[in-house]
Structure formats: C-alpha cells, structure tokens
XYZ file of N, CA, C and O in Angstrom:
364
model
N -11.281 -30.388 -50.521
C -10.767 -29.772 -51.616
C -11.822 -30.173 -52.806
O -11.705 -31.408 -53.244
N -12.574 -29.418 -53.417
C -13.529 -29.871 -54.242
C -13.143 -29.836 -55.719
O -13.998 -30.464 -56.553
N -11.906 -29.229 -56.105
C -11.635 -29.065 -57.573
C -11.084 -30.441 -58.091
O -10.526 -31.291 -57.234
N -11.354 -30.791 -59.489
C -10.929 -31.759 -59.944
C -9.445 -31.986 -60.150
O -8.994 -33.047 -60.593
N -8.810 -30.919 -60.365
C -7.419 -30.824 -60.950
C -6.406 -30.499 -60.018
O -6.168 -29.337 -59.688
N -5.726 -31.298 -59.196
C -4.999 -30.967 -58.156
C -3.871 -30.199 -58.470
O -3.149 -29.616 -57.759
N -3.288 -30.419 -59.782
C -2.288 -29.603 -60.357
C -2.402 -28.254 -60.364
O -1.465 -27.358 -60.578
N -3.649 -27.765 -60.348
C -4.074 -26.447 -60.227
C -4.319 -25.816 -58.938
O -4.395 -24.576 -58.952
N -4.273 -26.732 -57.913
C -4.260 -25.972 -56.553
C -2.944 -25.026 -56.363
O -2.151 -25.130 -56.640
N -3.435 -23.977 -55.259
C -2.472 -23.064 -55.059
C -1.781 -23.772 -53.689
O -2.480 -24.446 -52.990
N -0.788 -22.973 -53.327
C -0.177 -23.307 -51.856
C -0.942 -23.036 -50.892
O -1.307 -23.962 -49.809
N -1.899 -22.032 -50.847
C -3.114 -21.713 -49.956
C -3.952 -22.939 -49.996
O -4.400 -23.396 -48.566
N -4.283 -23.511 -50.963
C -5.173 -24.654 -51.123
C -4.652 -26.009 -50.174
O -5.330 -26.552 -49.504
N -3.299 -26.107 -50.470
C -2.697 -27.263 -49.811
C -2.632 -27.062 -48.293
O -2.813 -28.072 -47.462
N -2.225 -25.861 -48.165
C -2.293 -25.481 -46.685
C -3.671 -25.773 -45.882
O -3.563 -26.158 -44.757
N -4.693 -25.331 -46.394
C -5.827 -25.691 -46.031
C -6.153 -27.109 -45.848
O -6.815 -27.691 -44.807
N -5.857 -27.993 -46.802
C -6.185 -29.522 -46.630
C -5.255 -30.161 -45.843
O -5.536 -31.188 -45.338
N -3.876 -29.528 -45.318
C -3.166 -30.099 -44.605
C -2.580 -29.236 -43.542
O -1.255 -29.040 -43.260
N -3.183 -28.441 -42.834
C -2.815 -27.666 -41.913
C -1.944 -27.912 -40.726
O -1.145 -27.349 -40.613
N -2.240 -29.166 -40.140
C -1.539 -29.539 -38.887
C -0.649 -30.631 -39.320
O -0.965 -31.422 -40.281
N 0.133 -31.089 -38.328
C 0.862 -32.315 -38.806
C 0.017 -33.545 -38.553
O 0.064 -34.458 -39.693
N -0.914 -33.358 -37.892
C -1.910 -34.616 -37.801
C -2.740 -34.871 -39.189
O -2.817 -36.021 -39.568
N -2.918 -33.761 -39.630
C -3.626 -33.812 -40.924
C -2.814 -34.200 -42.193
O -3.151 -35.126 -43.172
N -1.332 -33.768 -41.978
C -0.498 -34.091 -43.098
C -0.187 -35.626 -42.891
O 0.082 -36.466 -43.937
N -0.195 -36.306 -41.673
C -0.048 -37.543 -41.489
C -1.157 -38.529 -42.062
O -1.133 -39.358 -42.712
N -2.426 -37.981 -41.846
C -3.704 -38.652 -42.355
C -3.525 -38.754 -43.688
O -3.963 -39.573 -44.329
N -3.013 -37.574 -44.359
C -3.051 -37.408 -45.780
C -2.009 -38.261 -46.491
O -1.831 -38.376 -47.793
N -1.015 -38.760 -45.591
C 0.159 -39.485 -46.022
C 0.925 -38.631 -46.985
O 1.310 -39.347 -47.910
N 1.163 -37.603 -46.779
C 2.117 -36.615 -47.600
C 3.473 -36.823 -47.079
O 3.639 -36.685 -45.932
N 4.395 -36.671 -48.008
C 5.810 -36.517 -47.573
C 6.201 -35.087 -47.265
O 5.757 -34.400 -48.066
N 7.067 -35.022 -46.276
C 7.418 -33.663 -45.835
C 8.897 -33.664 -45.621
O 9.666 -34.753 -44.840
N 9.749 -32.813 -46.221
C 11.219 -32.837 -45.920
C 11.699 -31.393 -45.677
O 10.974 -30.666 -46.089
N 12.818 -31.187 -45.321
C 13.513 -30.223 -45.056
C 14.608 -29.983 -45.922
O 15.244 -30.700 -46.462
N 14.795 -28.549 -46.437
C 16.092 -28.488 -47.250
C 16.692 -27.135 -46.760
O 16.155 -26.183 -46.743
N 18.091 -27.047 -46.607
C 18.962 -26.070 -45.999
C 19.014 -24.976 -47.139
O 19.474 -25.525 -48.157
N 18.763 -23.683 -46.938
C 19.018 -22.671 -47.849
C 20.304 -22.331 -47.956
O 20.679 -21.982 -49.130
N 21.533 -22.827 -47.354
C 22.949 -22.494 -47.213
C 23.417 -23.684 -47.963
O 24.155 -23.816 -49.028
N 23.474 -25.113 -47.272
C 24.128 -26.142 -47.747
C 23.335 -27.255 -48.750
O 24.052 -28.140 -49.182
N 22.195 -26.747 -48.756
C 21.128 -27.768 -49.545
C 20.966 -29.225 -49.031
O 20.394 -29.811 -49.794
N 21.318 -29.370 -47.704
C 20.938 -30.750 -47.366
C 19.497 -30.960 -47.423
O 18.857 -30.141 -46.784
N 18.998 -32.062 -47.855
C 17.622 -32.400 -47.596
C 17.533 -33.690 -46.517
O 18.131 -34.618 -46.806
N 16.476 -33.481 -45.507
C 16.247 -34.671 -44.874
C 14.836 -34.671 -44.629
O 14.188 -33.839 -44.591
N 14.196 -36.054 -44.835
C 12.844 -36.323 -44.647
C 12.461 -35.845 -43.276
O 13.176 -36.449 -42.449
N 11.335 -35.379 -42.931
C 10.828 -35.013 -41.919
C 10.141 -36.049 -41.106
O 9.428 -36.771 -41.725
N 10.226 -36.262 -39.920
C 10.033 -37.508 -39.279
C 8.588 -36.808 -38.197
O 8.509 -36.431 -37.256
N 7.593 -36.938 -39.188
C 6.250 -36.491 -38.581
C 5.603 -36.831 -37.398
O 5.351 -36.362 -36.648
N 5.831 -38.359 -37.459
C 5.343 -38.990 -36.233
C 6.301 -38.517 -34.868
O 5.469 -38.313 -33.952
N 7.356 -38.319 -35.139
C 8.018 -37.800 -33.903
C 7.809 -36.343 -33.544
O 7.450 -35.958 -32.540
N 7.533 -35.583 -34.555
C 7.244 -34.239 -34.473
C 5.721 -34.183 -33.732
O 5.585 -33.391 -32.796
N 4.732 -34.838 -34.016
C 3.559 -34.993 -33.651
C 3.580 -35.617 -32.040
O 2.809 -35.135 -31.422
N 4.552 -36.386 -31.794
C 4.822 -37.007 -30.458
C 5.226 -35.856 -29.546
O 4.794 -35.772 -28.288
N 6.220 -35.283 -30.175
C 6.874 -34.128 -29.129
C 6.010 -32.808 -29.176
O 6.235 -32.041 -28.191
N 5.501 -32.423 -30.071
C 4.718 -31.152 -30.367
C 3.294 -31.230 -30.365
O 2.690 -30.235 -30.112
N 2.586 -32.526 -30.515
C 1.215 -32.494 -30.657
C 0.841 -32.598 -32.169
O 1.431 -31.950 -33.119
N -0.436 -33.374 -32.342
C -0.920 -33.527 -33.560
C -1.316 -31.969 -34.280
O -1.414 -32.061 -35.475
N -1.509 -31.139 -33.144
C -2.254 -30.025 -33.911
C -1.181 -29.156 -34.209
O -1.461 -27.799 -34.417
N 0.223 -29.476 -34.050
C 1.368 -28.397 -34.249
C 1.297 -28.083 -35.958
O 1.086 -28.816 -36.744
N 1.655 -26.687 -36.124
C 1.545 -26.227 -37.536
C 3.038 -26.137 -38.108
O 3.905 -25.491 -37.366
N 3.264 -26.749 -39.224
C 4.531 -26.671 -39.718
C 4.784 -25.249 -40.683
O 5.705 -24.850 -41.258
N 3.560 -25.011 -41.103
C 3.347 -23.971 -42.037
C 4.099 -22.430 -41.680
O 3.569 -22.196 -40.592
N 5.006 -21.960 -42.326
C 5.294 -20.677 -41.811
C 6.541 -20.894 -40.869
O 7.086 -19.818 -40.508
N 7.189 -22.095 -40.721
C 8.235 -22.310 -39.706
C 9.421 -22.651 -40.502
O 9.337 -23.173 -41.584
N 10.560 -22.159 -39.867
C 11.986 -22.717 -40.364
C 12.693 -23.084 -38.942
O 12.222 -22.621 -37.937
N 13.525 -23.848 -39.295
C 14.597 -24.277 -38.169
C 16.003 -24.387 -38.471
O 16.462 -24.108 -39.575
N 16.780 -24.729 -37.753
C 18.383 -24.474 -38.042
C 18.665 -25.794 -38.588
O 17.967 -26.886 -38.558
N 19.665 -25.726 -39.501
C 20.171 -27.128 -40.261
C 20.758 -27.977 -39.350
O 21.371 -27.457 -38.331
N 20.577 -29.256 -39.565
C 21.105 -30.349 -38.704
C 22.368 -30.860 -39.069
O 23.212 -31.654 -38.424
N 23.046 -30.250 -40.164
C 24.374 -30.875 -40.680
C 25.318 -29.945 -39.642
O 25.247 -28.990 -39.223
N 26.135 -30.792 -38.979
C 27.447 -30.321 -38.246
C 28.036 -28.991 -38.624
O 28.319 -29.105 -39.844
N 28.073 -27.796 -37.993
C 28.723 -26.666 -38.471
C 28.143 -25.766 -39.410
O 28.466 -24.990 -39.855
N 26.789 -26.221 -39.860
C 26.122 -25.323 -40.783
C 25.324 -24.282 -40.051
O 24.657 -24.769 -39.472
N 25.365 -23.149 -40.456
C 24.675 -21.993 -39.865
C 23.237 -21.789 -40.439
O 22.597 -20.909 -40.137
N 22.978 -22.347 -41.324
C 21.946 -22.193 -42.303
C 20.472 -22.688 -41.772
O 20.444 -23.105 -40.681
N 19.624 -22.036 -42.258
C 18.145 -22.466 -41.933
C 17.429 -23.491 -42.887
O 17.709 -23.268 -44.105
N 16.563 -24.166 -42.512
C 16.014 -25.088 -43.338
C 14.557 -24.440 -43.567
O 13.882 -23.837 -42.740
N 13.953 -24.810 -44.777
C 12.768 -24.536 -45.247
C 11.930 -26.028 -45.208
O 12.590 -26.973 -45.790
N 10.757 -26.024 -44.974
C 9.993 -27.266 -44.946
C 9.192 -27.274 -46.370
O 8.639 -26.467 -46.720
N 9.168 -28.405 -46.986
C 8.402 -28.805 -47.955
C 7.611 -29.867 -48.073
O 7.805 -30.718 -47.372
N 6.534 -29.763 -48.716
C 5.644 -30.839 -48.608
C 5.276 -31.247 -50.100
O 5.154 -30.591 -50.909
N 5.049 -32.824 -50.253
C 4.771 -33.483 -51.562
C 3.511 -33.924 -51.326
O 3.122 -35.071 -51.259
N 2.105 -33.126 -51.710
C 0.979 -33.759 -51.631
C 0.655 -34.473 -52.923
O 1.241 -34.250 -53.809
N -0.138 -35.577 -52.724
C -0.597 -36.395 -53.831
C -1.360 -35.745 -54.952
O -2.270 -34.847 -54.536
N -1.045 -35.665 -56.176
C -1.438 -34.940 -57.245
C -1.109 -33.763 -57.276
O -1.541 -33.034 -58.322
N -0.099 -33.130 -56.647
C 0.476 -31.886 -56.907
C 1.232 -31.750 -57.976
O 1.776 -32.762 -58.406
N 1.521 -30.881 -58.760
C 2.210 -30.460 -59.821
C 3.640 -30.289 -59.383
O 4.383 -30.588 -60.174
N 4.099 -30.508 -58.350
C 5.267 -30.438 -57.695
C 5.319 -30.129 -56.166
O 4.247 -29.975 -55.562
N 6.507 -29.996 -55.508
C 6.577 -29.822 -54.164
C 6.189 -28.349 -53.798
O 6.354 -27.573 -54.642
N 5.748 -28.239 -52.680
C 5.048 -27.103 -52.163
C 5.859 -26.488 -50.865
O 5.763 -27.297 -50.156
N 6.559 -25.301 -51.031
C 7.296 -24.695 -49.789
C 6.369 -24.430 -48.755
O 5.176 -23.727 -48.966
N 6.622 -24.826 -47.629
C 5.548 -24.496 -46.423
C 6.150 -23.165 -45.705
O 6.001 -23.078 -44.544
N 6.370 -22.010 -46.510
C 6.620 -20.764 -45.923
C 5.528 -19.962 -45.756
O 4.520 -20.120 -46.168
C-alpha cells in the first residue's frame, strides 16, 4: 500500500492488504462480528479461525449465523486496520 494517507484507502485497498486470515494476523488488525438482527458484537478469534480453516482462509465476503442463543440473525465481519478512517465491512 503505497499511498501516504491511509484514511483515503478504499475497502478494496484494505482487502488487498489483508486478503487472508494469516495476513490480517500479521498486520495485527482487529476483526469483529456484528449481528444484523440483535446487534451483538463479538471479537473474532483469528488464531482459532487460522487453526481450524488455515491461514489462507478468506473472511472477505463471508457471513455466518449469530452466536447468541435463539437469534436467527446473520453476522457481518468488520476489520479495523491501523490508520483507517473507520471500521471496514468485510462484505
């Protein structure tokens, strides 16, 4: 990422810089999930994901079911890169 102003990066730029779980871990970025229905936020355990799915697993464009008991909602993954103007939806 060669630009000097990280706050001007697009979601596609961040996706390129942290395409896989291994790259996100190496970048030390925070990833969390947020349920679209009940709004539960949980920090993603990237090391567990890498252990179970592999370091080359891609979270971008993925969604999963909410972990709150009884909630039928789906969660969106969000990433918080260093220097970003805000959190980036990994949709």
